[in-house]
mmCIF file of C-alpha atoms in Angstrom:
data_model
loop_
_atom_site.group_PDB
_atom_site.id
_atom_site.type_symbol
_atom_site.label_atom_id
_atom_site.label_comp_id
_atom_site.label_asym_id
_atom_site.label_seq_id
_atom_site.Cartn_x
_atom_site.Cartn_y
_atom_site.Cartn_z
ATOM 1 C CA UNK A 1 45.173 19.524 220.970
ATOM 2 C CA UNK A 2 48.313 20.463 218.934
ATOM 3 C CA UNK A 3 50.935 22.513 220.069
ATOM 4 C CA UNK A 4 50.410 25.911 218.127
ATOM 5 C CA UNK A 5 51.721 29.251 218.919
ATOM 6 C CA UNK A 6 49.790 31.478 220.265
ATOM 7 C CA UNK A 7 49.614 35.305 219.009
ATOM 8 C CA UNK A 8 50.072 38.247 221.252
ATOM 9 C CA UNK A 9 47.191 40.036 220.251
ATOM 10 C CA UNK A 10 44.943 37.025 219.195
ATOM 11 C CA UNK A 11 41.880 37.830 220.792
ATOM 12 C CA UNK A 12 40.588 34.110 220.404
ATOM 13 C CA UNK A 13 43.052 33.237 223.147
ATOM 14 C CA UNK A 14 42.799 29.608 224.084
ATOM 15 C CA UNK A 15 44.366 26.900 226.969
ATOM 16 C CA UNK A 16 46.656 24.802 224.461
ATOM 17 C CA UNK A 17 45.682 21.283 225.933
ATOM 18 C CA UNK A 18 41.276 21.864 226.729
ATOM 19 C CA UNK A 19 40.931 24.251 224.616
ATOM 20 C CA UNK A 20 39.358 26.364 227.070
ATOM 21 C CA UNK A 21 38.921 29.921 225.907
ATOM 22 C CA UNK A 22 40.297 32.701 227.617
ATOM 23 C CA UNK A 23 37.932 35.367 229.904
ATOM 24 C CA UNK A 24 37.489 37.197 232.896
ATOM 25 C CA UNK A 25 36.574 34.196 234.923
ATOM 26 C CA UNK A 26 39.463 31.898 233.065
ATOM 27 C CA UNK A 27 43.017 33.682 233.095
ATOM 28 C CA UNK A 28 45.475 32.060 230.869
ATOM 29 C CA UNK A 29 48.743 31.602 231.764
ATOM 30 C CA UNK A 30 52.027 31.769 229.287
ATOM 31 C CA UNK A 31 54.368 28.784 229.374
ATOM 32 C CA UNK A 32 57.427 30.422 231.212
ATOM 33 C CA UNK A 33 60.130 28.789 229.133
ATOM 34 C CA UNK A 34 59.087 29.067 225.407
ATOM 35 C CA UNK A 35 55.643 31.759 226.211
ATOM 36 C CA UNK A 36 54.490 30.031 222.921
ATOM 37 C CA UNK A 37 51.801 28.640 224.174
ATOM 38 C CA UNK A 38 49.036 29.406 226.934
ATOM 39 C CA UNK A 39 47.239 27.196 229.579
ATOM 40 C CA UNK A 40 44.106 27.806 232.326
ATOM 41 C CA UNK A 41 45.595 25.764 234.925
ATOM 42 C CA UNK A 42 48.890 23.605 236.054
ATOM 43 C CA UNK A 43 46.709 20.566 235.282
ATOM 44 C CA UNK A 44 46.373 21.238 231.856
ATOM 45 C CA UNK A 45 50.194 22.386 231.282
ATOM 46 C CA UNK A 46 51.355 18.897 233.139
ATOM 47 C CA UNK A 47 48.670 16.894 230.542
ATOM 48 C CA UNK A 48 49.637 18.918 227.696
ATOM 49 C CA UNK A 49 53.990 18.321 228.249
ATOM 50 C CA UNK A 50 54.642 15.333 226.688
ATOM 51 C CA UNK A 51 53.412 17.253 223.286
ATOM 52 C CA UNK A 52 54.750 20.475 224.053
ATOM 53 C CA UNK A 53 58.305 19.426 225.627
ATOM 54 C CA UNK A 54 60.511 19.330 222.245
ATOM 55 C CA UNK A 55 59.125 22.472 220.376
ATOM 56 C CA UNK A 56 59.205 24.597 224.534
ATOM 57 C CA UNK A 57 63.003 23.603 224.643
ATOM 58 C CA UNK A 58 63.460 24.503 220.941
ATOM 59 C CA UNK A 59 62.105 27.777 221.662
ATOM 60 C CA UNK A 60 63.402 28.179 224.829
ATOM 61 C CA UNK A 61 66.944 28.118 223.621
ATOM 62 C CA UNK A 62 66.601 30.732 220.920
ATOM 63 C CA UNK A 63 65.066 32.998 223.660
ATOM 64 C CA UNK A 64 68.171 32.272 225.561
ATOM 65 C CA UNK A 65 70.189 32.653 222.367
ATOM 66 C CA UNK A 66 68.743 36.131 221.747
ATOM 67 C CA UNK A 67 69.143 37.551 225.180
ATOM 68 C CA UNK A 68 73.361 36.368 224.755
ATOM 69 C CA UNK A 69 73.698 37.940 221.467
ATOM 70 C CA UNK A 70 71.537 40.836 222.522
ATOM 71 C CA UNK A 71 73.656 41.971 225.531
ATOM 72 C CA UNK A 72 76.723 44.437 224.704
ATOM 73 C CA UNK A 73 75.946 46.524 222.422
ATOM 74 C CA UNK A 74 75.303 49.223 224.037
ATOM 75 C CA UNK A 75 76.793 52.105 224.253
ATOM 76 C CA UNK A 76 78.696 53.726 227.938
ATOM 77 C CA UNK A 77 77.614 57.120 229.543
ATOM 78 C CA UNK A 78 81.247 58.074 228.655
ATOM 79 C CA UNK A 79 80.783 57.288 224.817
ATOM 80 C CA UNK A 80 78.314 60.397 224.610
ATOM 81 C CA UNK A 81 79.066 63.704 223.721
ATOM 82 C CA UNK A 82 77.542 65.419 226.954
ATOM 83 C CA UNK A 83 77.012 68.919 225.012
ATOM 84 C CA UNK A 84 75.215 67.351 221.841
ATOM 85 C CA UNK A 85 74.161 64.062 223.277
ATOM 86 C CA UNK A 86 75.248 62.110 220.226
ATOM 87 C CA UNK A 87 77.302 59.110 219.868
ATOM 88 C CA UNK A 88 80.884 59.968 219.646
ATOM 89 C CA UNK A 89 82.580 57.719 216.913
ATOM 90 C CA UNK A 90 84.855 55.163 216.921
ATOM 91 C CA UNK A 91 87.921 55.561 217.627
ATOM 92 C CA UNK A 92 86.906 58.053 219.908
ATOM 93 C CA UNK A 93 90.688 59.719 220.362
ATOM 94 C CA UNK A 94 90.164 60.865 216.540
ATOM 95 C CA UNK A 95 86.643 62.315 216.953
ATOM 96 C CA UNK A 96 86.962 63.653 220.497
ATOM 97 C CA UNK A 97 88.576 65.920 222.669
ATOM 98 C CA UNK A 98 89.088 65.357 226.462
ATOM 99 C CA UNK A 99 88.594 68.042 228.839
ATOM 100 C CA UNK A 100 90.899 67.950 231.918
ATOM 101 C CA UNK A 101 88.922 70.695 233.782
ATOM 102 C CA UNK A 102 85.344 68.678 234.035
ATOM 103 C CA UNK A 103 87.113 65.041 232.468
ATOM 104 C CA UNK A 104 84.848 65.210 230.003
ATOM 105 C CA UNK A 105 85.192 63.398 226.287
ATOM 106 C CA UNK A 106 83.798 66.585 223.850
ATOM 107 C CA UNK A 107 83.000 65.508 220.161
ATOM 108 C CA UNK A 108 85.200 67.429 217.796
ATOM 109 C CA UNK A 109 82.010 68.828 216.256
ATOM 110 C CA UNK A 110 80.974 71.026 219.536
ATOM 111 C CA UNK A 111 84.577 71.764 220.358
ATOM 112 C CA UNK A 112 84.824 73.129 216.743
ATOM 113 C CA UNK A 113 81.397 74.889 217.060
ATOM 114 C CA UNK A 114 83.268 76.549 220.370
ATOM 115 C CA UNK A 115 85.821 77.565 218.804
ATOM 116 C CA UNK A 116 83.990 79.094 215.882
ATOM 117 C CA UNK A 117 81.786 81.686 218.392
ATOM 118 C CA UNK A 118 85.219 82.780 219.872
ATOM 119 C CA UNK A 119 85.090 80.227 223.332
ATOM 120 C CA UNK A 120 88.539 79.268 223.872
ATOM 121 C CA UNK A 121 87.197 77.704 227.433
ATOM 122 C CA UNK A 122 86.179 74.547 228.063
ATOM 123 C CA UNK A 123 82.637 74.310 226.030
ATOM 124 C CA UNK A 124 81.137 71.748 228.925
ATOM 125 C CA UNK A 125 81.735 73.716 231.963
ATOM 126 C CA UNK A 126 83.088 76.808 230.352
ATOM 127 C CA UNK A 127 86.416 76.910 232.677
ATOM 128 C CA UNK A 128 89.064 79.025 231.303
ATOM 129 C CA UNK A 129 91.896 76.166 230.047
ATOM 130 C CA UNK A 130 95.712 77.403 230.485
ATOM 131 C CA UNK A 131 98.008 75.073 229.324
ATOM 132 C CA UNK A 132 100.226 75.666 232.806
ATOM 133 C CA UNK A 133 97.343 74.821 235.087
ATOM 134 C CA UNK A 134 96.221 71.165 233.809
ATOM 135 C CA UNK A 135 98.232 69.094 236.003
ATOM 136 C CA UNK A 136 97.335 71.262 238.687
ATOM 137 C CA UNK A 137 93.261 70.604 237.945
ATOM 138 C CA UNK A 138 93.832 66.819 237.511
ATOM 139 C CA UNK A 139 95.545 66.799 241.146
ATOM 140 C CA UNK A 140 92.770 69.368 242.309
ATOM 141 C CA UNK A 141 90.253 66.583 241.506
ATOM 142 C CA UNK A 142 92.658 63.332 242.550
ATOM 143 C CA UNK A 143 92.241 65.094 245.831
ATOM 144 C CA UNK A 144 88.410 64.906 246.069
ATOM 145 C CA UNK A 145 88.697 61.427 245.365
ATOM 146 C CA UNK A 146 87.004 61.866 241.778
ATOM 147 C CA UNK A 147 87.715 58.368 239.784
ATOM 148 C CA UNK A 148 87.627 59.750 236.337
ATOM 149 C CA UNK A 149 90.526 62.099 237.532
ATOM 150 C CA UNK A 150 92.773 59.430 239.462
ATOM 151 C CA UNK A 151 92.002 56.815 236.733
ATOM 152 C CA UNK A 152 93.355 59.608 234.212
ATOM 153 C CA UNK A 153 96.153 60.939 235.865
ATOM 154 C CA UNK A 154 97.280 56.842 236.472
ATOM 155 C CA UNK A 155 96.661 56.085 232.994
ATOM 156 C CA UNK A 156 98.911 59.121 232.155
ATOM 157 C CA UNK A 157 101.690 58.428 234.390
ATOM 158 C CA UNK A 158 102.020 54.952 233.282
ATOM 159 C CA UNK A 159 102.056 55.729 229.362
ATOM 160 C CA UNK A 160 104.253 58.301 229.789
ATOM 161 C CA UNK A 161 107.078 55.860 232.241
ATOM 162 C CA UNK A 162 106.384 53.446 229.016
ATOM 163 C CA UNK A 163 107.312 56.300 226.448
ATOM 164 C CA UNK A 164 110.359 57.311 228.649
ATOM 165 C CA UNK A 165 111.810 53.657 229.761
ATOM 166 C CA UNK A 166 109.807 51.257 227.552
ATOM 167 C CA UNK A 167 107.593 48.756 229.040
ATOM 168 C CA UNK A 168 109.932 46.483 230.067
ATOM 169 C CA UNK A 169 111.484 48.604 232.667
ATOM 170 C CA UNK A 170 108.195 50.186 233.629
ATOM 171 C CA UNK A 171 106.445 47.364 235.020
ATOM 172 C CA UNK A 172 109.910 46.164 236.573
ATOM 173 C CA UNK A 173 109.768 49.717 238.180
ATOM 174 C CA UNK A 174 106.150 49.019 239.266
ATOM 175 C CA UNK A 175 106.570 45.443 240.627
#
């Protein structure tokens, strides 16, 4: 028998080295490293190797291939807009706003739409926003041990030693 692929949905389903066709009675079995081909027993896939070896690591590697070059791309919670649900774009900093009262990331599209019915409060968890009190929420949160909040406040604290002292001195001041 010759090594040939086997389709999905072929109904004509057939053990690669008898020939056996597939039933009730006779369960094929996919070749776990390439699933290219199928066999009825271990017996058969052990006669059938020698034949199938070179095309099974072949395919074997582009499987492994496509599940490397499939990985990463997608997307973080974070990188959704949680009013609209959409995809904020990239860079996000130009397309979003972040909300200190909920740390939320709002696309500029709802926060406009906010704005626009007259809702100058927070359009995720509708807080009233004073300019005077955002520290004061960030802290509020640091202090229930929320690690959006301390990961903000920490990323805030170091860019703005850099701004003030330059990075030099602020990870001298650090160390």
């Amino acid at each position: 028998m010759s090594c040939v692929p086997v389709g999905e949905d072929d109904d004509a389903e057939a053990c690669a080295n008898c020939g056996k066709q597939g039933s009730d009675t006779v369960k094929l079995k996919s070749c776990t490293a390439c699933r290219l081909v199928k066999y009825c027993g271990v017996d058969c896939q052990r006669a059938h190797r020698k034949q199938h070896k070179k095309t099974c690591k072949q395919r074997a590697a582009e499987l492994k291939d496509e599940q490397l070059y499939s990985q990463g791309h997608e997307r973080q919670e974070g990188d959704f807009c949680p009013i609209c649900t959409l995809p904020i774009q990239i860079p996000e900093s130009d397309h979003s706003v972040f909300m200190v009262c909920c740390m939320k990331k709002v696309c500029n599209g709802c926060d406009f739409a906010a704005h626009k019915r007259g809702m100058d409060d927070c359009p995720f968890c509708r807080k009233p926003i004073s300019r005077d009190d955002l520290l004061a929420m960030v802290q509020a949160r640091v202090t229930k041990k929320d690690p959006e909040a301390i990961d903000f406040l920490g990323q805030n604290t170091l860019w703005r030693a850099w701004s003030a002292k330059g990075p030099e001195k602020s990870c001298q001041a650090v160390h």
